[in-house]
PDB file of C-alpha atoms in Angstrom:
ATOM      1  CA  MET A1019      32.880  96.272  74.208  1.00 43.00           C
ATOM      2  CA  THR A1020      31.375  98.728  71.724  1.00 61.00           C
ATOM      3  CA  CYS A1021      28.979 100.095  74.362  1.00 69.00           C
ATOM      4  CA  SER A1022      31.913 100.674  76.716  1.00 72.00           C
ATOM      5  CA  ILE A1023      33.875 102.509  74.002  1.00 69.00           C
ATOM      6  CA  ASP A1024      30.836 104.624  73.102  1.00 87.00           C
ATOM      7  CA  LYS A1025      30.398 105.546  76.761  1.00 90.00           C
ATOM      8  CA  ASP A1026      34.047 106.620  77.042  1.00 93.00           C
ATOM      9  CA  VAL A1027      33.699 108.771  73.911  1.00 94.00           C
ATOM     10  CA  ARG A1028      30.474 110.308  75.201  1.00 96.00           C
ATOM     11  CA  ASP A1029      31.873 111.074  78.636  1.00 96.00           C
ATOM     12  CA  ASN A1030      34.969 112.724  77.175  1.00 97.00           C
ATOM     13  CA  ILE A1031      32.905 114.876  74.812  1.00 97.00           C
ATOM     14  CA  PHE A1032      30.447 115.904  77.524  1.00 97.00           C
ATOM     15  CA  GLU A1033      33.370 116.792  79.767  1.00 97.00           C
ATOM     16  CA  ALA A1034      34.760 119.011  76.997  1.00 97.00           C
ATOM     17  CA  ILE A1035      31.412 120.767  76.540  1.00 97.00           C
ATOM     18  CA  THR A1036      31.183 121.544  80.253  1.00 97.00           C
ATOM     19  CA  SER A1037      34.800 122.721  80.382  1.00 97.00           C
ATOM     20  CA  ILE A1038      34.686 124.878  77.242  1.00 97.00           C
ATOM     21  CA  PHE A1039      31.216 126.378  77.389  1.00 97.00           C
ATOM     22  CA  GLY A1040      30.323 126.097  81.076  1.00 96.00           C
ATOM     23  CA  PHE A1041      27.022 124.311  80.383  1.00 92.00           C
ATOM     24  CA  ASN A1042      25.747 121.895  82.985  1.00 93.00           C
ATOM     25  CA  ILE A1043      24.518 118.710  81.301  1.00 96.00           C
ATOM     26  CA  LEU A1044      21.357 117.577  83.073  1.00 97.00           C
ATOM     27  CA  GLY A1045      20.442 114.621  80.881  1.00 97.00           C
ATOM     28  CA  PHE A1046      20.826 113.088  77.422  1.00 97.00           C
ATOM     29  CA  SER A1047      19.463 110.532  74.991  1.00 96.00           C
ATOM     30  CA  GLN A1048      21.364 108.879  72.157  1.00 94.00           C
ATOM     31  CA  ILE A1049      20.110 109.183  68.565  1.00 91.00           C
ATOM     32  CA  GLN A1050      20.446 105.994  66.511  1.00 83.00           C
ATOM     33  CA  LEU A1051      20.075 107.538  63.027  1.00 72.00           C
ATOM     34  CA  GLY A1052      23.210 107.901  60.920  1.00 70.00           C
ATOM     35  CA  TYR A1053      26.272 105.826  60.065  1.00 73.00           C
ATOM     36  CA  MET A1054      29.244 105.399  62.448  1.00 82.00           C
ATOM     37  CA  ASN A1055      29.027 108.884  63.992  1.00 92.00           C
ATOM     38  CA  LEU A1056      27.581 109.059  67.528  1.00 94.00           C
ATOM     39  CA  LYS A1057      24.808 111.588  68.227  1.00 96.00           C
ATOM     40  CA  TRP A1058      22.980 112.786  71.325  1.00 97.00           C
ATOM     41  CA  LYS A1059      20.162 115.083  72.366  1.00 97.00           C
ATOM     42  CA  VAL A1060      21.466 116.866  75.449  1.00 97.00           C
ATOM     43  CA  LYS A1061      19.481 118.702  78.117  1.00 97.00           C
ATOM     44  CA  THR A1062      21.483 121.549  79.689  1.00 97.00           C
ATOM     45  CA  ASP A1063      20.832 124.458  82.012  1.00 95.00           C
ATOM     46  CA  ILE A1064      20.609 126.771  78.950  1.00 94.00           C
ATOM     47  CA  GLY A1065      18.242 124.544  76.965  1.00 95.00           C
ATOM     48  CA  ASP A1066      18.294 121.493  74.707  1.00 97.00           C
ATOM     49  CA  LEU A1067      21.286 121.003  72.386  1.00 98.00           C
ATOM     50  CA  PHE A1068      22.480 118.491  69.801  1.00 98.00           C
ATOM     51  CA  VAL A1069      25.932 116.885  69.856  1.00 98.00           C
ATOM     52  CA  LYS A1070      27.492 114.936  66.993  1.00 97.00           C
ATOM     53  CA  GLN A1071      30.765 113.050  67.192  1.00 96.00           C
ATOM     54  CA  TYR A1072      32.744 112.510  63.991  1.00 96.00           C
ATOM     55  CA  ASN A1073      34.067 108.982  63.732  1.00 93.00           C
ATOM     56  CA  LYS A1074      37.799 109.103  62.932  1.00 91.00           C
ATOM     57  CA  THR A1075      37.498 106.355  60.335  1.00 90.00           C
ATOM     58  CA  ARG A1076      34.669 108.040  58.451  1.00 90.00           C
ATOM     59  CA  TYR A1077      36.161 111.527  58.909  1.00 92.00           C
ATOM     60  CA  PRO A1078      39.966 111.273  58.834  1.00 92.00           C
ATOM     61  CA  LYS A1079      42.050 114.398  59.379  1.00 92.00           C
ATOM     62  CA  GLN A1080      42.267 115.299  55.680  1.00 94.00           C
ATOM     63  CA  LEU A1081      38.478 115.796  55.524  1.00 93.00           C
ATOM     64  CA  LEU A1082      38.285 118.271  58.391  1.00 95.00           C
ATOM     65  CA  GLN A1083      38.914 121.424  56.351  1.00 95.00           C
ATOM     66  CA  GLY A1084      36.104 120.573  53.939  1.00 95.00           C
ATOM     67  CA  LEU A1085      33.853 119.800  56.883  1.00 96.00           C
ATOM     68  CA  GLU A1086      34.703 123.155  58.453  1.00 97.00           C
ATOM     69  CA  THR A1087      33.731 124.904  55.190  1.00 96.00           C
ATOM     70  CA  SER A1088      30.391 123.062  55.131  1.00 97.00           C
ATOM     71  CA  LEU A1089      29.608 124.023  58.718  1.00 98.00           C
ATOM     72  CA  THR A1090      30.592 127.643  58.088  1.00 97.00           C
ATOM     73  CA  LEU A1091      28.075 127.776  55.237  1.00 97.00           C
ATOM     74  CA  GLN A1092      25.443 126.187  57.481  1.00 98.00           C
ATOM     75  CA  ASN A1093      25.884 128.879  60.110  1.00 97.00           C
ATOM     76  CA  MET A1094      25.783 131.580  57.427  1.00 97.00           C
ATOM     77  CA  LEU A1095      22.478 130.192  56.142  1.00 98.00           C
ATOM     78  CA  HIS A1096      21.117 130.163  59.693  1.00 98.00           C
ATOM     79  CA  SER A1097      22.067 133.819  60.113  1.00 98.00           C
ATOM     80  CA  LYS A1098      20.127 134.662  56.927  1.00 97.00           C
ATOM     81  CA  GLY A1099      16.945 132.970  58.088  1.00 98.00           C
ATOM     82  CA  VAL A1100      17.165 129.549  56.453  1.00 98.00           C
ATOM     83  CA  PRO A1101      15.825 127.033  59.017  1.00 98.00           C
ATOM     84  CA  CYS A1102      18.891 125.073  60.077  1.00 98.00           C
ATOM     85  CA  PRO A1103      20.669 124.664  63.431  1.00 98.00           C
ATOM     86  CA  LYS A1104      22.896 127.372  64.891  1.00 97.00           C
ATOM     87  CA  LEU A1105      26.394 126.082  65.632  1.00 98.00           C
ATOM     88  CA  TYR A1106      28.698 126.818  68.579  1.00 98.00           C
ATOM     89  CA  LEU A1107      32.174 128.102  67.783  1.00 97.00           C
ATOM     90  CA  HIS A1108      35.374 127.407  69.743  1.00 97.00           C
ATOM     91  CA  LYS A1109      38.772 128.859  68.825  1.00 96.00           C
ATOM     92  CA  GLU A1110      37.330 129.957  65.460  1.00 97.00           C
ATOM     93  CA  LYS A1111      36.392 126.367  64.637  1.00 97.00           C
ATOM     94  CA  TYR A1112      33.063 124.551  64.509  1.00 98.00           C
ATOM     95  CA  VAL A1113      34.689 121.111  64.758  1.00 98.00           C
ATOM     96  CA  ILE A1114      35.782 120.942  68.409  1.00 98.00           C
ATOM     97  CA  GLN A1115      38.287 118.476  69.887  1.00 97.00           C
ATOM     98  CA  SER A1116      38.078 116.909  73.325  1.00 97.00           C
ATOM     99  CA  SER A1117      41.060 116.190  75.547  1.00 95.00           C
ATOM    100  CA  TYR A1118      41.279 112.686  74.043  1.00 94.00           C
ATOM    101  CA  GLY A1119      41.088 114.001  70.476  1.00 95.00           C
ATOM    102  CA  GLU A1120      37.421 113.200  69.857  1.00 96.00           C
ATOM    103  CA  ARG A1121      35.996 115.525  67.196  1.00 97.00           C
ATOM    104  CA  PHE A1122      32.471 116.837  67.609  1.00 98.00           C
ATOM    105  CA  VAL A1123      30.086 119.691  66.887  1.00 98.00           C
ATOM    106  CA  LEU A1124      27.619 121.366  69.226  1.00 98.00           C
ATOM    107  CA  MET A1125      24.495 123.050  67.919  1.00 98.00           C
ATOM    108  CA  GLU A1126      21.006 124.033  68.894  1.00 97.00           C
ATOM    109  CA  LEU A1127      18.368 121.307  68.896  1.00 97.00           C
ATOM    110  CA  CYS A1128      15.669 122.137  66.346  1.00 96.00           C
ATOM    111  CA  GLU A1129      12.013 121.398  66.928  1.00 95.00           C
ATOM    112  CA  GLY A1130      10.045 119.255  64.504  1.00 97.00           C
ATOM    113  CA  ARG A1131       9.667 115.674  63.381  1.00 96.00           C
ATOM    114  CA  ASN A1132      10.707 113.450  60.536  1.00 95.00           C
ATOM    115  CA  ILE A1133       7.965 112.081  58.320  1.00 97.00           C
ATOM    116  CA  GLN A1134       7.790 108.753  56.572  1.00 96.00           C
ATOM    117  CA  ALA A1135       9.432 108.622  53.148  1.00 97.00           C
ATOM    118  CA  GLY A1136       7.125 109.123  50.188  1.00 97.00           C
ATOM    119  CA  ILE A1137       4.119 110.612  51.984  1.00 97.00           C
ATOM    120  CA  ALA A1138       4.812 114.365  52.189  1.00 98.00           C
ATOM    121  CA  SER A1139       1.721 116.501  51.701  1.00 98.00           C
ATOM    122  CA  GLU A1140       1.372 119.251  49.108  1.00 98.00           C
ATOM    123  CA  GLU A1141       1.662 121.872  51.852  1.00 98.00           C
ATOM    124  CA  GLN A1142       4.847 120.297  53.206  1.00 98.00           C
ATOM    125  CA  MET A1143       6.392 120.077  49.741  1.00 98.00           C
ATOM    126  CA  TYR A1144       5.520 123.693  48.993  1.00 98.00           C
ATOM    127  CA  SER A1145       7.339 124.732  52.171  1.00 98.00           C
ATOM    128  CA  LEU A1146      10.295 122.477  51.330  1.00 98.00           C
ATOM    129  CA  GLY A1147      10.539 123.942  47.837  1.00 98.00           C
ATOM    130  CA  GLN A1148      10.623 127.439  49.320  1.00 98.00           C
ATOM    131  CA  LYS A1149      13.377 126.588  51.791  1.00 98.00           C
ATOM    132  CA  ILE A1150      15.591 124.805  49.255  1.00 98.00           C
ATOM    133  CA  GLY A1151      15.039 127.548  46.674  1.00 98.00           C
ATOM    134  CA  GLU A1152      15.960 130.198  49.237  1.00 98.00           C
ATOM    135  CA  MET A1153      19.045 128.221  50.271  1.00 98.00           C
ATOM    136  CA  HIS A1154      20.217 127.908  46.648  1.00 98.00           C
ATOM    137  CA  LYS A1155      19.615 131.602  46.028  1.00 97.00           C
ATOM    138  CA  ILE A1156      21.720 132.618  49.033  1.00 97.00           C
ATOM    139  CA  LEU A1157      24.495 130.158  48.236  1.00 96.00           C
ATOM    140  CA  ASN A1158      24.766 130.613  44.483  1.00 94.00           C
ATOM    141  CA  SER A1159      23.089 133.750  43.118  1.00 86.00           C
ATOM    142  CA  ASN A1160      26.233 135.860  43.544  1.00 79.00           C
ATOM    143  CA  ASN A1161      28.691 132.996  43.290  1.00 72.00           C
ATOM    144  CA  LYS A1162      31.449 133.966  40.841  1.00 70.00           C
ATOM    145  CA  LEU A1163      33.966 131.351  41.954  1.00 72.00           C
ATOM    146  CA  GLN A1164      34.590 128.401  39.666  1.00 78.00           C
ATOM    147  CA  LEU A1165      35.762 125.854  42.188  1.00 89.00           C
ATOM    148  CA  PRO A1166      36.729 122.282  41.317  1.00 92.00           C
ATOM    149  CA  LEU A1167      33.712 119.985  41.448  1.00 95.00           C
ATOM    150  CA  HIS A1168      33.689 117.707  44.469  1.00 94.00           C
ATOM    151  CA  TRP A1169      32.081 115.037  42.278  1.00 95.00           C
ATOM    152  CA  ASP A1170      31.597 114.911  38.515  1.00 95.00           C
ATOM    153  CA  VAL A1171      29.398 112.850  36.252  1.00 97.00           C
ATOM    154  CA  ARG A1172      30.824 109.447  35.411  1.00 97.00           C
ATOM    155  CA  SER A1173      31.557 108.710  31.767  1.00 97.00           C
ATOM    156  CA  LYS A1174      29.404 106.223  29.889  1.00 98.00           C
ATOM    157  CA  GLY A1175      32.330 103.800  29.759  1.00 97.00           C
ATOM    158  CA  ASN A1176      32.831 104.001  33.514  1.00 98.00           C
ATOM    159  CA  MET A1177      29.109 103.484  34.117  1.00 98.00           C
ATOM    160  CA  LEU A1178      29.036 100.403  31.875  1.00 98.00           C
ATOM    161  CA  LYS A1179      32.087  98.931  33.609  1.00 98.00           C
ATOM    162  CA  ASN A1180      30.421  99.380  36.995  1.00 97.00           C
ATOM    163  CA  TRP A1181      27.188  97.928  35.595  1.00 98.00           C
ATOM    164  CA  HIS A1182      28.996  94.825  34.331  1.00 98.00           C
ATOM    165  CA  GLU A1183      30.506  94.195  37.769  1.00 97.00           C
ATOM    166  CA  ARG A1184      27.063  94.359  39.355  1.00 97.00           C
ATOM    167  CA  TRP A1185      25.559  92.146  36.638  1.00 97.00           C
ATOM    168  CA  THR A1186      28.246  89.507  37.266  1.00 97.00           C
ATOM    169  CA  GLU A1187      27.570  89.679  41.015  1.00 96.00           C
ATOM    170  CA  ALA A1188      23.790  89.368  40.582  1.00 96.00           C
ATOM    171  CA  THR A1189      24.264  86.407  38.205  1.00 97.00           C
ATOM    172  CA  LYS A1190      26.494  84.677  40.749  1.00 95.00           C
ATOM    173  CA  PHE A1191      23.838  85.021  43.459  1.00 94.00           C
ATOM    174  CA  GLU A1192      20.971  84.241  41.030  1.00 95.00           C
ATOM    175  CA  CYS A1193      19.175  87.428  42.093  1.00 94.00           C
ATOM    176  CA  ILE A1194      16.370  87.528  39.513  1.00 95.00           C
ATOM    177  CA  ASN A1195      14.832  90.871  40.584  1.00 94.00           C
ATOM    178  CA  THR A1196      18.207  92.612  40.524  1.00 95.00           C
ATOM    179  CA  LEU A1197      19.032  91.155  37.106  1.00 97.00           C
ATOM    180  CA  SER A1198      15.704  92.458  35.778  1.00 97.00           C
ATOM    181  CA  ASN A1199      16.414  95.949  37.091  1.00 97.00           C
ATOM    182  CA  LEU A1200      19.977  95.840  35.788  1.00 98.00           C
ATOM    183  CA  GLU A1201      18.679  94.972  32.329  1.00 98.00           C
ATOM    184  CA  ILE A1202      16.669  98.221  32.428  1.00 98.00           C
ATOM    185  CA  GLN A1203      19.843 100.063  33.447  1.00 98.00           C
ATOM    186  CA  ARG A1204      21.761  98.528  30.543  1.00 98.00           C
ATOM    187  CA  GLU A1205      19.160  99.755  28.048  1.00 98.00           C
ATOM    188  CA  ILE A1206      19.331 103.279  29.491  1.00 98.00           C
ATOM    189  CA  LEU A1207      23.134 103.375  29.429  1.00 98.00           C
ATOM    190  CA  GLU A1208      23.362 102.087  25.879  1.00 97.00           C
ATOM    191  CA  SER A1209      20.986 104.765  24.587  1.00 97.00           C
ATOM    192  CA  ASN A1210      22.349 107.721  26.610  1.00 98.00           C
ATOM    193  CA  ASP A1211      25.645 109.431  27.299  1.00 96.00           C
ATOM    194  CA  SER A1212      26.940 111.659  30.095  1.00 97.00           C
ATOM    195  CA  ASN A1213      26.642 114.674  27.765  1.00 97.00           C
ATOM    196  CA  ILE A1214      22.927 114.832  28.641  1.00 97.00           C
ATOM    197  CA  PHE A1215      24.149 116.557  31.817  1.00 98.00           C
ATOM    198  CA  SER A1216      26.353 119.122  30.079  1.00 97.00           C
ATOM    199  CA  GLU A1217      23.976 121.968  31.000  1.00 96.00           C
ATOM    200  CA  CYS A1218      23.859 121.138  34.713  1.00 97.00           C
ATOM    201  CA  GLU A1219      24.510 124.200  36.840  1.00 94.00           C
ATOM    202  CA  LYS A1220      27.477 124.119  39.209  1.00 94.00           C
ATOM    203  CA  GLY A1221      27.355 125.545  42.715  1.00 95.00           C
ATOM    204  CA  TRP A1222      27.031 124.852  46.419  1.00 97.00           C
ATOM    205  CA  SER A1223      24.659 122.027  47.277  1.00 98.00           C
ATOM    206  CA  HIS A1224      23.491 120.460  50.533  1.00 98.00           C
ATOM    207  CA  TRP A1225      23.910 117.124  48.718  1.00 97.00           C
ATOM    208  CA  ASP A1226      22.127 114.979  51.308  1.00 96.00           C
ATOM    209  CA  LEU A1227      18.551 116.235  51.422  1.00 97.00           C
ATOM    210  CA  PHE A1228      16.660 113.015  51.954  1.00 96.00           C
ATOM    211  CA  ILE A1229      13.832 112.568  54.420  1.00 96.00           C
ATOM    212  CA  ASP A1230      16.009 111.876  57.501  1.00 94.00           C
ATOM    213  CA  ASN A1231      17.572 115.342  57.193  1.00 96.00           C
ATOM    214  CA  ILE A1232      14.319 117.316  57.011  1.00 98.00           C
ATOM    215  CA  LEU A1233      12.159 118.230  60.013  1.00 98.00           C
ATOM    216  CA  PHE A1234       8.556 119.379  59.726  1.00 98.00           C
ATOM    217  CA  LYS A1235       6.343 121.188  62.197  1.00 97.00           C
ATOM    218  CA  ASP A1236       2.760 120.749  61.022  1.00 91.00           C
ATOM    219  CA  ASN A1237       2.927 121.613  57.289  1.00 96.00           C
ATOM    220  CA  ASN A1238       6.069 123.714  57.380  1.00 98.00           C
ATOM    221  CA  VAL A1239       9.734 122.806  57.247  1.00 98.00           C
ATOM    222  CA  SER A1240      11.165 123.562  60.678  1.00 98.00           C
ATOM    223  CA  ALA A1241      14.768 122.596  59.907  1.00 98.00           C
ATOM    224  CA  LEU A1242      17.148 121.317  57.254  1.00 98.00           C
ATOM    225  CA  LEU A1243      19.772 119.150  58.951  1.00 97.00           C
ATOM    226  CA  ASP A1244      23.179 117.519  58.447  1.00 95.00           C
ATOM    227  CA  PHE A1245      25.151 119.879  56.228  1.00 97.00           C
ATOM    228  CA  ASP A1246      28.324 117.791  56.570  1.00 95.00           C
ATOM    229  CA  ARG A1247      28.327 116.793  52.896  1.00 94.00           C
ATOM    230  CA  MET A1248      27.672 120.309  51.572  1.00 97.00           C
ATOM    231  CA  ASN A1249      30.050 120.920  48.712  1.00 96.00           C
ATOM    232  CA  PHE A1250      30.605 122.595  45.364  1.00 96.00           C
ATOM    233  CA  VAL A1251      28.882 120.198  43.008  1.00 96.00           C
ATOM    234  CA  TYR A1252      25.469 120.246  41.251  1.00 97.00           C
ATOM    235  CA  PRO A1253      22.638 121.922  43.229  1.00 97.00           C
ATOM    236  CA  GLU A1254      20.166 119.970  41.109  1.00 98.00           C
ATOM    237  CA  PHE A1255      20.852 117.022  43.413  1.00 98.00           C
ATOM    238  CA  ASP A1256      18.980 118.853  46.180  1.00 98.00           C
ATOM    239  CA  ILE A1257      15.930 119.179  43.923  1.00 98.00           C
ATOM    240  CA  SER A1258      15.682 115.552  42.835  1.00 98.00           C
ATOM    241  CA  ARG A1259      16.853 113.998  46.107  1.00 98.00           C
ATOM    242  CA  SER A1260      14.155 115.774  48.135  1.00 98.00           C
ATOM    243  CA  ILE A1261      11.414 115.125  45.559  1.00 98.00           C
ATOM    244  CA  LEU A1262      12.238 111.431  45.273  1.00 98.00           C
ATOM    245  CA  SER A1263      12.571 110.956  49.019  1.00 98.00           C
ATOM    246  CA  CYS A1264       9.336 112.753  49.833  1.00 98.00           C
ATOM    247  CA  CYS A1265       7.063 111.865  46.902  1.00 98.00           C
ATOM    248  CA  VAL A1266       7.829 108.343  45.606  1.00 98.00           C
ATOM    249  CA  ASN A1267       5.732 105.728  47.381  1.00 96.00           C
ATOM    250  CA  ASN A1268       4.996 102.116  46.417  1.00 94.00           C
ATOM    251  CA  GLY A1269       6.152 102.596  42.842  1.00 94.00           C
ATOM    252  CA  GLN A1270       4.126 105.782  42.308  1.00 96.00           C
ATOM    253  CA  ILE A1271       4.959 109.485  42.514  1.00 98.00           C
ATOM    254  CA  HIS A1272       2.667 112.082  44.078  1.00 98.00           C
ATOM    255  CA  LEU A1273       2.598 114.620  41.244  1.00 98.00           C
ATOM    256  CA  GLU A1274       0.514 117.213  43.098  1.00 98.00           C
ATOM    257  CA  ALA A1275       3.165 117.301  45.827  1.00 98.00           C
ATOM    258  CA  VAL A1276       5.941 117.616  43.214  1.00 98.00           C
ATOM    259  CA  SER A1277       4.066 120.522  41.629  1.00 98.00           C
ATOM    260  CA  ALA A1278       3.767 122.206  45.037  1.00 98.00           C
ATOM    261  CA  PHE A1279       7.531 121.838  45.564  1.00 98.00           C
ATOM    262  CA  VAL A1280       8.272 123.402  42.183  1.00 98.00           C
ATOM    263  CA  GLN A1281       5.913 126.289  42.918  1.00 98.00           C
ATOM    264  CA  GLY A1282       7.647 126.990  46.233  1.00 98.00           C
ATOM    265  CA  TYR A1283      11.148 126.681  44.768  1.00 98.00           C
ATOM    266  CA  ARG A1284      10.356 129.099  41.923  1.00 98.00           C
ATOM    267  CA  GLU A1285       9.545 131.837  44.416  1.00 98.00           C
ATOM    268  CA  PHE A1286      13.304 132.081  45.027  1.00 98.00           C
ATOM    269  CA  HIS A1287      15.144 130.394  42.160  1.00 95.00           C
ATOM    270  CA  THR A1288      14.707 129.278  38.554  1.00 95.00           C
ATOM    271  CA  LEU A1289      13.410 125.760  37.971  1.00 97.00           C
ATOM    272  CA  THR A1290      12.492 124.945  34.384  1.00 96.00           C
ATOM    273  CA  HIS A1291      10.760 121.771  33.267  1.00 96.00           C
ATOM    274  CA  GLN A1292      13.990 120.691  31.553  1.00 96.00           C
ATOM    275  CA  LYS A1293      16.001 121.254  34.742  1.00 97.00           C
ATOM    276  CA  LEU A1294      13.495 119.226  36.785  1.00 98.00           C
ATOM    277  CA  ILE A1295      13.755 116.215  34.445  1.00 98.00           C
ATOM    278  CA  ARG A1296      17.531 116.533  34.234  1.00 98.00           C
ATOM    279  CA  SER A1297      17.858 116.603  38.021  1.00 98.00           C
ATOM    280  CA  ILE A1298      15.903 113.336  38.314  1.00 98.00           C
ATOM    281  CA  LYS A1299      18.125 111.694  35.696  1.00 98.00           C
ATOM    282  CA  LEU A1300      21.264 113.064  37.357  1.00 98.00           C
ATOM    283  CA  THR A1301      20.404 111.348  40.626  1.00 98.00           C
ATOM    284  CA  TRP A1302      19.764 108.101  38.726  1.00 98.00           C
ATOM    285  CA  TRP A1303      23.161 108.397  37.030  1.00 98.00           C
ATOM    286  CA  LYS A1304      24.920 108.969  40.345  1.00 97.00           C
ATOM    287  CA  GLU A1305      23.058 106.369  42.412  1.00 96.00           C
ATOM    288  CA  SER A1306      22.511 103.559  39.908  1.00 96.00           C
ATOM    289  CA  GLU A1307      25.319 101.620  41.608  1.00 94.00           C
ATOM    290  CA  TRP A1308      23.035 101.037  44.618  1.00 91.00           C
ATOM    291  CA  VAL A1309      21.007  98.605  42.502  1.00 94.00           C
ATOM    292  CA  ARG A1310      22.904  95.399  43.189  1.00 92.00           C
ATOM    293  CA  ALA A1311      22.510  91.921  44.673  1.00 91.00           C
ATOM    294  CA  LYS A1312      24.468  92.682  47.835  1.00 81.00           C
ATOM    295  CA  ILE A1313      23.718  95.987  49.552  1.00 77.00           C
ATOM    296  CA  ARG A1314      24.598  97.210  53.030  1.00 70.00           C
ATOM    297  CA  ASN A1315      21.750  96.741  55.495  1.00 72.00           C
ATOM    298  CA  SER A1316      20.809 100.398  55.668  1.00 73.00           C
ATOM    299  CA  SER A1317      17.328 101.918  55.433  1.00 82.00           C
ATOM    300  CA  PRO A1318      18.523 104.974  53.435  1.00 86.00           C
ATOM    301  CA  LEU A1319      20.390 102.780  50.930  1.00 88.00           C
ATOM    302  CA  LYS A1320      17.395 100.498  50.483  1.00 89.00           C
ATOM    303  CA  ARG A1321      15.265 103.589  49.930  1.00 92.00           C
ATOM    304  CA  PHE A1322      17.740 105.045  47.391  1.00 93.00           C
ATOM    305  CA  ASN A1323      17.609 101.671  45.630  1.00 92.00           C
ATOM    306  CA  GLU A1324      13.808 101.864  45.450  1.00 93.00           C
ATOM    307  CA  GLU A1325      13.900 105.412  44.077  1.00 97.00           C
ATOM    308  CA  ASN A1326      16.526 104.516  41.484  1.00 96.00           C
ATOM    309  CA  ILE A1327      14.433 101.598  40.269  1.00 96.00           C
ATOM    310  CA  TRP A1328      11.431 103.946  39.917  1.00 98.00           C
ATOM    311  CA  ILE A1329      13.447 106.377  37.771  1.00 98.00           C
ATOM    312  CA  GLY A1330      14.829 103.567  35.604  1.00 98.00           C
ATOM    313  CA  SER A1331      11.391 102.062  35.065  1.00 97.00           C
ATOM    314  CA  ASN A1332      10.042 105.460  33.982  1.00 98.00           C
ATOM    315  CA  TRP A1333      13.136 106.893  32.236  1.00 98.00           C
ATOM    316  CA  ASP A1334      11.586 107.180  28.772  1.00 97.00           C
ATOM    317  CA  ASP A1335       8.317 108.562  30.137  1.00 98.00           C
ATOM    318  CA  LEU A1336       9.627 111.229  32.538  1.00 98.00           C
ATOM    319  CA  GLU A1337       8.850 114.077  30.129  1.00 96.00           C
ATOM    320  CA  ASN A1338       5.235 112.930  29.950  1.00 96.00           C
ATOM    321  CA  ILE A1339       4.931 112.162  33.677  1.00 97.00           C
ATOM    322  CA  PHE A1340       6.024 115.702  34.624  1.00 97.00           C
ATOM    323  CA  SER A1341       4.413 117.448  31.636  1.00 95.00           C
ATOM    324  CA  ASN A1342       1.810 119.261  33.744  1.00 91.00           C
ATOM    325  CA  ILE A1343       4.185 120.330  36.540  1.00 89.00           C
ATOM    326  CA  GLY A1344       4.242 124.075  36.960  1.00 64.00           C
TER     327      GLY A1344
END
């Protein structure tokens, strides 16, 4: 049944593309990465393109304006030389609707490949640091707007309440490893408060820069992908998320690769030692809830869990671990 529904959605979207843009679709292949949204690589008579459908449950109508803002910023970054896909516009909108009301975007298909999490080389991390630093400079250097934060740091009380719920769940399922990791979280929460993030800079952030959304060609970043979550929040998330995703492997972190990232980032934007440590802790604070007995069967979530456990296990030693960076 699901395959039949997916085919109907695909056919209606492809029909809209042909009708609106006049492209002849010569072939396609479905991309399985992602959650709920359907995606395809499409071969047309003008070249290869990428199509993404927005699932109506995951992206209800009230989210469309924010999504349109994110895509507008993506296309602006593309126009300024940041490696990300060029989008197609229809009726002044990037989110296009088919005759049956299916929402989708159409963009160029970028060359490159994903790499395995945790194994990025120094050269690749240097390039990634450059691209993210350049992106942050373009987005935020002249940003004088003080917009409401899309997400703010949870209070200590809220974090402890969430922790207790997860502790109760892990106790119920007798999940010894989770209970051990949650005990580390409890110690961190009891000795810290959300005010450790009071100096975090606010601005536009990609906010989803893990390994699945980065393409490499040899040792260079060929494209940053999936700007759907871009929002006004804390750009430091982009620093820590990419470092953790690319450099943590089997309970260890590749410090030479982290140093290369920092070097590349600093060519375009400020990145102090304090900001680096704070960004790592900020991601822990936001994603600590993924450490639990029951977690959705998702490779990214399992990976975020692994990274969060690494930060928690090294929380008190992060200053020393990164002391020689830069």
